[in-house]
PDB file of C-alpha atoms in Angstrom:
ATOM      1  CA  GLN A   1    -125.158 129.767 -70.848  1.00 70.00           C
ATOM      2  CA  ARG A   2    -127.313 126.665 -69.622  1.00 67.00           C
ATOM      3  CA  ALA A   3    -130.826 126.331 -70.942  1.00 67.00           C
ATOM      4  CA  VAL A   4    -133.627 123.945 -70.140  1.00 62.00           C
ATOM      5  CA  LYS A   5    -135.684 122.317 -72.995  1.00 67.00           C
ATOM      6  CA  VAL A   6    -139.620 122.191 -72.583  1.00 70.00           C
ATOM      7  CA  SER A   7    -141.116 120.309 -74.609  1.00 67.00           C
ATOM      8  CA  LEU A   8    -145.190 120.112 -74.888  1.00 69.00           C
ATOM      9  CA  GLY A   9    -145.035 121.352 -70.976  1.00 70.00           C
ATOM     10  CA  GLN A  10    -142.625 118.644 -70.025  1.00 71.00           C
ATOM     11  CA  MET A  11    -139.301 119.488 -68.928  1.00 69.00           C
ATOM     12  CA  ASP A  12    -136.147 117.810 -70.195  1.00 69.00           C
ATOM     13  CA  ARG A  13    -133.801 116.743 -67.540  1.00 67.00           C
ATOM     14  CA  ASN A  14    -130.943 117.045 -69.751  1.00 71.00           C
ATOM     15  CA  LEU A  15    -129.174 120.779 -69.717  1.00 65.00           C
ATOM     16  CA  LEU A  16    -128.541 122.205 -72.699  1.00 65.00           C
ATOM     17  CA  THR A  17    -124.949 123.734 -73.261  1.00 69.00           C
ATOM     18  CA  SER A  18    -123.060 126.298 -74.756  1.00 76.00           C
ATOM     19  CA  GLY A  19    -123.107 125.291 -78.852  1.00 74.00           C
ATOM     20  CA  ILE A  20    -125.547 124.361 -81.322  1.00 79.00           C
ATOM     21  CA  GLN A  21    -128.586 122.670 -80.562  1.00 75.00           C
ATOM     22  CA  PHE A  22    -131.588 121.705 -82.203  1.00 73.00           C
ATOM     23  CA  TYR A  23    -135.613 122.213 -81.183  1.00 75.00           C
ATOM     24  CA  ASN A  24    -138.762 122.384 -82.640  1.00 72.00           C
ATOM     25  CA  PRO A  25    -139.849 125.924 -82.516  1.00 78.00           C
ATOM     26  CA  VAL A  26    -143.761 124.939 -82.635  1.00 79.00           C
ATOM     27  CA  THR A  27    -143.463 122.094 -79.811  1.00 78.00           C
ATOM     28  CA  ASP A  28    -140.397 123.338 -77.860  1.00 74.00           C
ATOM     29  CA  LYS A  29    -139.486 126.080 -75.564  1.00 74.00           C
ATOM     30  CA  ILE A  30    -136.033 127.188 -74.200  1.00 71.00           C
ATOM     31  CA  ASN A  31    -135.373 128.715 -71.042  1.00 70.00           C
ATOM     32  CA  GLU A  32    -131.643 130.493 -70.774  1.00 73.00           C
ATOM     33  CA  TYR A  33    -129.738 130.643 -67.841  1.00 71.00           C
ATOM     34  CA  CYS A  34    -126.711 132.245 -67.054  1.00 71.00           C
ATOM     35  CA  VAL A  35    -124.043 130.140 -64.892  1.00 73.00           C
ATOM     36  CA  LYS A  36    -121.753 133.270 -64.888  1.00 82.00           C
ATOM     37  CA  GLN A  37    -121.602 135.764 -62.280  1.00 84.00           C
ATOM     38  CA  ASP A  38    -124.127 138.836 -63.057  1.00 86.00           C
ATOM     39  CA  THR A  39    -124.919 141.674 -61.454  1.00 91.00           C
ATOM     40  CA  LYS A  40    -128.170 143.429 -60.593  1.00 92.00           C
ATOM     41  CA  ASP A  41    -129.061 146.550 -59.128  1.00 94.00           C
ATOM     42  CA  GLY A  42    -131.611 146.902 -56.072  1.00 93.00           C
ATOM     43  CA  GLN A  43    -133.658 149.404 -54.063  1.00 94.00           C
ATOM     44  CA  ALA A  44    -135.212 149.195 -50.676  1.00 93.00           C
ATOM     45  CA  ASP A  45    -136.814 151.353 -48.546  1.00 92.00           C
ATOM     46  CA  PRO A  46    -136.759 150.067 -44.751  1.00 93.00           C
ATOM     47  CA  LEU A  47    -137.795 151.663 -41.970  1.00 90.00           C
ATOM     48  CA  THR A  48    -135.110 152.082 -38.762  1.00 89.00           C
ATOM     49  CA  ALA A  49    -135.785 151.316 -35.319  1.00 90.00           C
ATOM     50  CA  ASP A  50    -137.205 155.096 -34.853  1.00 86.00           C
ATOM     51  CA  GLN A  51    -139.907 154.640 -37.583  1.00 87.00           C
ATOM     52  CA  GLN A  52    -137.556 156.587 -40.279  1.00 85.00           C
ATOM     53  CA  PRO A  53    -137.775 155.538 -43.709  1.00 88.00           C
ATOM     54  CA  ILE A  54    -134.307 155.408 -45.578  1.00 90.00           C
ATOM     55  CA  ASN A  55    -133.829 154.595 -49.053  1.00 91.00           C
ATOM     56  CA  ILE A  56    -131.164 152.160 -49.590  1.00 92.00           C
ATOM     57  CA  SER A  57    -129.078 151.635 -53.409  1.00 94.00           C
ATOM     58  CA  TYR A  58    -127.530 148.563 -53.616  1.00 95.00           C
ATOM     59  CA  LYS A  59    -126.233 145.784 -56.045  1.00 95.00           C
ATOM     60  CA  VAL A  60    -126.323 141.944 -55.334  1.00 94.00           C
ATOM     61  CA  LEU A  61    -123.430 140.367 -57.130  1.00 93.00           C
ATOM     62  CA  TYR A  62    -124.666 136.552 -57.956  1.00 90.00           C
ATOM     63  CA  ARG A  63    -124.339 133.072 -59.713  1.00 86.00           C
ATOM     64  CA  ILE A  64    -126.352 130.177 -60.377  1.00 83.00           C
ATOM     65  CA  PRO A  65    -124.596 127.108 -60.042  1.00 83.00           C
ATOM     66  CA  GLU A  66    -125.066 124.807 -63.171  1.00 79.00           C
ATOM     67  CA  GLY A  67    -126.495 122.016 -60.594  1.00 76.00           C
ATOM     68  CA  GLN A  68    -129.191 123.962 -59.675  1.00 77.00           C
ATOM     69  CA  VAL A  69    -130.398 125.104 -63.117  1.00 71.00           C
ATOM     70  CA  LEU A  70    -133.059 122.372 -63.403  1.00 69.00           C
ATOM     71  CA  ILE A  71    -134.068 122.833 -59.826  1.00 76.00           C
ATOM     72  CA  LEU A  72    -134.693 126.411 -60.352  1.00 72.00           C
ATOM     73  CA  TYR A  73    -136.586 125.999 -63.123  1.00 71.00           C
ATOM     74  CA  GLU A  74    -138.789 123.720 -61.347  1.00 75.00           C
ATOM     75  CA  LYS A  75    -139.613 125.658 -58.347  1.00 80.00           C
ATOM     76  CA  TYR A  76    -138.929 129.064 -59.199  1.00 74.00           C
ATOM     77  CA  ALA A  77    -140.405 129.463 -62.922  1.00 73.00           C
ATOM     78  CA  GLY A  78    -139.030 132.764 -64.332  1.00 74.00           C
ATOM     79  CA  ASP A  79    -136.072 134.691 -63.621  1.00 80.00           C
ATOM     80  CA  PRO A  80    -134.351 133.316 -60.493  1.00 82.00           C
ATOM     81  CA  PHE A  81    -133.022 136.528 -59.321  1.00 86.00           C
ATOM     82  CA  ASP A  82    -136.779 138.432 -59.440  1.00 87.00           C
ATOM     83  CA  ARG A  83    -138.546 135.377 -57.663  1.00 86.00           C
ATOM     84  CA  LEU A  84    -136.048 133.798 -55.067  1.00 87.00           C
ATOM     85  CA  VAL A  85    -133.078 136.383 -54.727  1.00 88.00           C
ATOM     86  CA  ALA A  86    -134.538 140.038 -54.834  1.00 92.00           C
ATOM     87  CA  PRO A  87    -137.221 139.062 -52.229  1.00 93.00           C
ATOM     88  CA  GLN A  88    -134.983 137.725 -49.775  1.00 92.00           C
ATOM     89  CA  VAL A  89    -133.009 141.030 -50.427  1.00 94.00           C
ATOM     90  CA  GLN A  90    -135.385 142.909 -49.403  1.00 94.00           C
ATOM     91  CA  GLU A  91    -136.448 141.552 -46.339  1.00 95.00           C
ATOM     92  CA  ALA A  92    -133.181 140.854 -45.062  1.00 95.00           C
ATOM     93  CA  PHE A  93    -132.603 144.534 -45.452  1.00 94.00           C
ATOM     94  CA  ARG A  94    -135.896 145.523 -43.314  1.00 94.00           C
ATOM     95  CA  GLN A  95    -134.910 142.780 -40.653  1.00 94.00           C
ATOM     96  CA  VAL A  96    -131.639 144.401 -40.445  1.00 94.00           C
ATOM     97  CA  VAL A  97    -131.962 148.103 -40.778  1.00 93.00           C
ATOM     98  CA  SER A  98    -135.254 147.969 -38.417  1.00 93.00           C
ATOM     99  CA  GLN A  99    -132.342 147.095 -35.750  1.00 93.00           C
ATOM    100  CA  TYR A 100    -130.819 150.653 -36.050  1.00 91.00           C
ATOM    101  CA  LYS A 101    -131.755 154.190 -35.394  1.00 87.00           C
ATOM    102  CA  ALA A 102    -131.879 156.295 -38.609  1.00 82.00           C
ATOM    103  CA  ASP A 103    -127.941 158.009 -37.850  1.00 79.00           C
ATOM    104  CA  ALA A 104    -126.715 154.289 -36.546  1.00 85.00           C
ATOM    105  CA  ALA A 105    -127.650 153.220 -39.708  1.00 85.00           C
ATOM    106  CA  THR A 106    -126.106 155.640 -41.674  1.00 83.00           C
ATOM    107  CA  LYS A 107    -122.952 155.092 -39.619  1.00 85.00           C
ATOM    108  CA  ASN A 108    -122.740 151.204 -39.575  1.00 88.00           C
ATOM    109  CA  VAL A 109    -122.952 150.603 -43.639  1.00 89.00           C
ATOM    110  CA  ASN A 110    -120.652 148.077 -43.492  1.00 92.00           C
ATOM    111  CA  VAL A 111    -122.197 146.170 -41.032  1.00 93.00           C
ATOM    112  CA  ILE A 112    -125.276 146.416 -42.003  1.00 92.00           C
ATOM    113  CA  LYS A 113    -124.281 145.369 -45.534  1.00 93.00           C
ATOM    114  CA  ASN A 114    -122.653 142.017 -43.615  1.00 94.00           C
ATOM    115  CA  GLN A 115    -125.673 141.121 -41.674  1.00 94.00           C
ATOM    116  CA  VAL A 116    -127.930 141.685 -45.184  1.00 94.00           C
ATOM    117  CA  LEU A 117    -125.413 139.196 -47.072  1.00 93.00           C
ATOM    118  CA  ALA A 118    -125.084 136.450 -44.523  1.00 94.00           C
ATOM    119  CA  MET A 119    -129.134 136.596 -43.727  1.00 94.00           C
ATOM    120  CA  VAL A 120    -129.744 136.025 -47.738  1.00 93.00           C
ATOM    121  CA  ARG A 121    -126.576 133.375 -47.925  1.00 91.00           C
ATOM    122  CA  GLU A 122    -128.435 131.329 -45.495  1.00 92.00           C
ATOM    123  CA  ASN A 123    -131.987 132.329 -46.988  1.00 90.00           C
ATOM    124  CA  VAL A 124    -131.128 130.827 -50.341  1.00 87.00           C
ATOM    125  CA  LYS A 125    -128.295 128.596 -49.832  1.00 83.00           C
ATOM    126  CA  GLY A 126    -127.430 126.126 -52.025  1.00 80.00           C
ATOM    127  CA  LEU A 127    -130.283 127.359 -54.747  1.00 87.00           C
ATOM    128  CA  VAL A 128    -128.356 130.791 -55.842  1.00 87.00           C
ATOM    129  CA  GLU A 129    -124.711 131.833 -55.100  1.00 87.00           C
ATOM    130  CA  VAL A 130    -124.627 135.425 -53.556  1.00 89.00           C
ATOM    131  CA  VAL A 131    -120.969 136.598 -54.034  1.00 91.00           C
ATOM    132  CA  ASP A 132    -121.704 140.308 -52.202  1.00 93.00           C
ATOM    133  CA  ILE A 133    -123.871 142.976 -51.636  1.00 93.00           C
ATOM    134  CA  PRO A 134    -122.261 146.342 -51.526  1.00 94.00           C
ATOM    135  CA  ILE A 135    -124.646 149.408 -50.672  1.00 92.00           C
ATOM    136  CA  THR A 136    -123.941 152.175 -53.280  1.00 93.00           C
ATOM    137  CA  HIS A 137    -126.079 154.861 -51.378  1.00 91.00           C
ATOM    138  CA  VAL A 138    -127.979 155.358 -48.034  1.00 88.00           C
ATOM    139  CA  GLY A 139    -130.583 158.460 -48.170  1.00 84.00           C
ATOM    140  CA  LEU A 140    -132.696 159.798 -45.366  1.00 79.00           C
ATOM    141  CA  PRO A 141    -135.375 162.229 -45.684  1.00 73.00           C
ATOM    142  CA  GLU A 142    -134.564 166.145 -45.573  1.00 74.00           C
ATOM    143  CA  VAL A 143    -136.086 166.615 -42.323  1.00 68.00           C
ATOM    144  CA  LEU A 144    -133.910 163.762 -40.654  1.00 67.00           C
ATOM    145  CA  GLN A 145    -130.654 165.251 -42.615  1.00 66.00           C
ATOM    146  CA  GLN A 146    -131.525 168.689 -41.622  1.00 72.00           C
ATOM    147  CA  ALA A 147    -132.166 167.444 -37.711  1.00 74.00           C
ATOM    148  CA  ILE A 148    -128.562 165.120 -37.722  1.00 72.00           C
ATOM    149  CA  ALA A 149    -126.730 168.164 -39.252  1.00 76.00           C
ATOM    150  CA  GLN A 150    -128.165 170.274 -36.511  1.00 81.00           C
ATOM    151  CA  LYS A 151    -127.236 167.764 -33.735  1.00 83.00           C
ATOM    152  CA  GLN A 152    -123.653 167.802 -35.433  1.00 83.00           C
ATOM    153  CA  VAL A 153    -123.569 171.574 -35.133  1.00 85.00           C
ATOM    154  CA  MET A 154    -124.555 171.606 -31.307  1.00 88.00           C
ATOM    155  CA  GLU A 155    -122.065 168.978 -30.592  1.00 88.00           C
ATOM    156  CA  GLN A 156    -119.368 170.976 -32.124  1.00 90.00           C
ATOM    157  CA  GLN A 157    -120.864 174.057 -30.360  1.00 89.00           C
ATOM    158  CA  ALA A 158    -120.462 172.046 -26.967  1.00 91.00           C
ATOM    159  CA  LEU A 159    -116.874 170.982 -27.875  1.00 92.00           C
ATOM    160  CA  GLN A 160    -115.882 174.783 -28.357  1.00 92.00           C
ATOM    161  CA  LYS A 161    -117.260 175.628 -25.199  1.00 92.00           C
ATOM    162  CA  SER A 162    -115.413 173.101 -23.381  1.00 91.00           C
ATOM    163  CA  TYR A 163    -112.317 174.157 -25.104  1.00 92.00           C
ATOM    164  CA  GLU A 164    -113.053 177.479 -24.238  1.00 91.00           C
ATOM    165  CA  LEU A 165    -113.542 176.772 -20.816  1.00 92.00           C
ATOM    166  CA  ASP A 166    -110.520 174.708 -20.441  1.00 92.00           C
ATOM    167  CA  LYS A 167    -108.360 177.547 -22.140  1.00 92.00           C
ATOM    168  CA  ALA A 168    -109.980 179.781 -19.487  1.00 91.00           C
ATOM    169  CA  ARG A 169    -108.669 177.359 -16.269  1.00 92.00           C
ATOM    170  CA  LYS A 170    -105.316 176.935 -17.905  1.00 93.00           C
ATOM    171  CA  GLU A 171    -105.091 180.816 -18.025  1.00 91.00           C
ATOM    172  CA  ALA A 172    -106.198 181.580 -14.406  1.00 91.00           C
ATOM    173  CA  GLU A 173    -103.631 178.766 -13.331  1.00 90.00           C
ATOM    174  CA  ILE A 174    -100.925 180.807 -15.181  1.00 91.00           C
ATOM    175  CA  THR A 175    -102.449 184.148 -13.938  1.00 90.00           C
ATOM    176  CA  VAL A 176    -101.906 182.477 -10.589  1.00 89.00           C
ATOM    177  CA  ALA A 177     -98.754 180.924 -11.022  1.00 89.00           C
ATOM    178  CA  ASN A 178     -97.200 184.733 -12.118  1.00 88.00           C
ATOM    179  CA  ALA A 179     -98.715 186.407  -9.187  1.00 88.00           C
ATOM    180  CA  GLN A 180     -97.528 183.600  -6.963  1.00 87.00           C
ATOM    181  CA  ALA A 181     -93.902 184.183  -8.422  1.00 85.00           C
ATOM    182  CA  GLN A 182     -94.153 188.032  -8.385  1.00 86.00           C
ATOM    183  CA  ALA A 183     -95.363 187.842  -4.546  1.00 85.00           C
ATOM    184  CA  LYS A 184     -92.243 185.774  -4.025  1.00 83.00           C
ATOM    185  CA  SER A 185     -89.902 188.182  -5.772  1.00 83.00           C
ATOM    186  CA  ILE A 186     -91.418 191.312  -3.593  1.00 82.00           C
ATOM    187  CA  GLU A 187     -90.777 189.596  -0.603  1.00 79.00           C
ATOM    188  CA  LEU A 188     -87.223 188.688  -1.076  1.00 69.00           C
TER     189      LEU A 188
END
């Protein structure tokens, strides 16, 4: 834990570290920051390239570098995750998912995760260290799920018909070969 001490509205430039610290509760305020890795859950509802809303649940693993605590307090009063990281993650999901159609978004979850992670790291570089952003769930609207299921059924049926056609061709070839063999045997 690290803390920033504010006395009568003035920030003390010396970080408070773990241990016993003395302060006047009437004139001083202590703002604590955890410099260990932390995890926060989040949810994004971006639109895909075909304007379909999808629901993405994710976790953000991040840590605040000790050297950035004072800067974060000055520029982003409050929780650095809520003020800085969360909006960047939301915007990154919106931008990245908008490049994919709905069915492709569900198939390319790892690619999307890596693109979002790279974009967030670039936007918060130096201030907060974003370790990872694993996607835990991707949800599609019920209508879209039914359409995708129906598309998969149609693809399976097309493959089945193709298989049956190939099977009929092979059976026809075998019948022709047997007929030719019988004709040769009758000739002899």
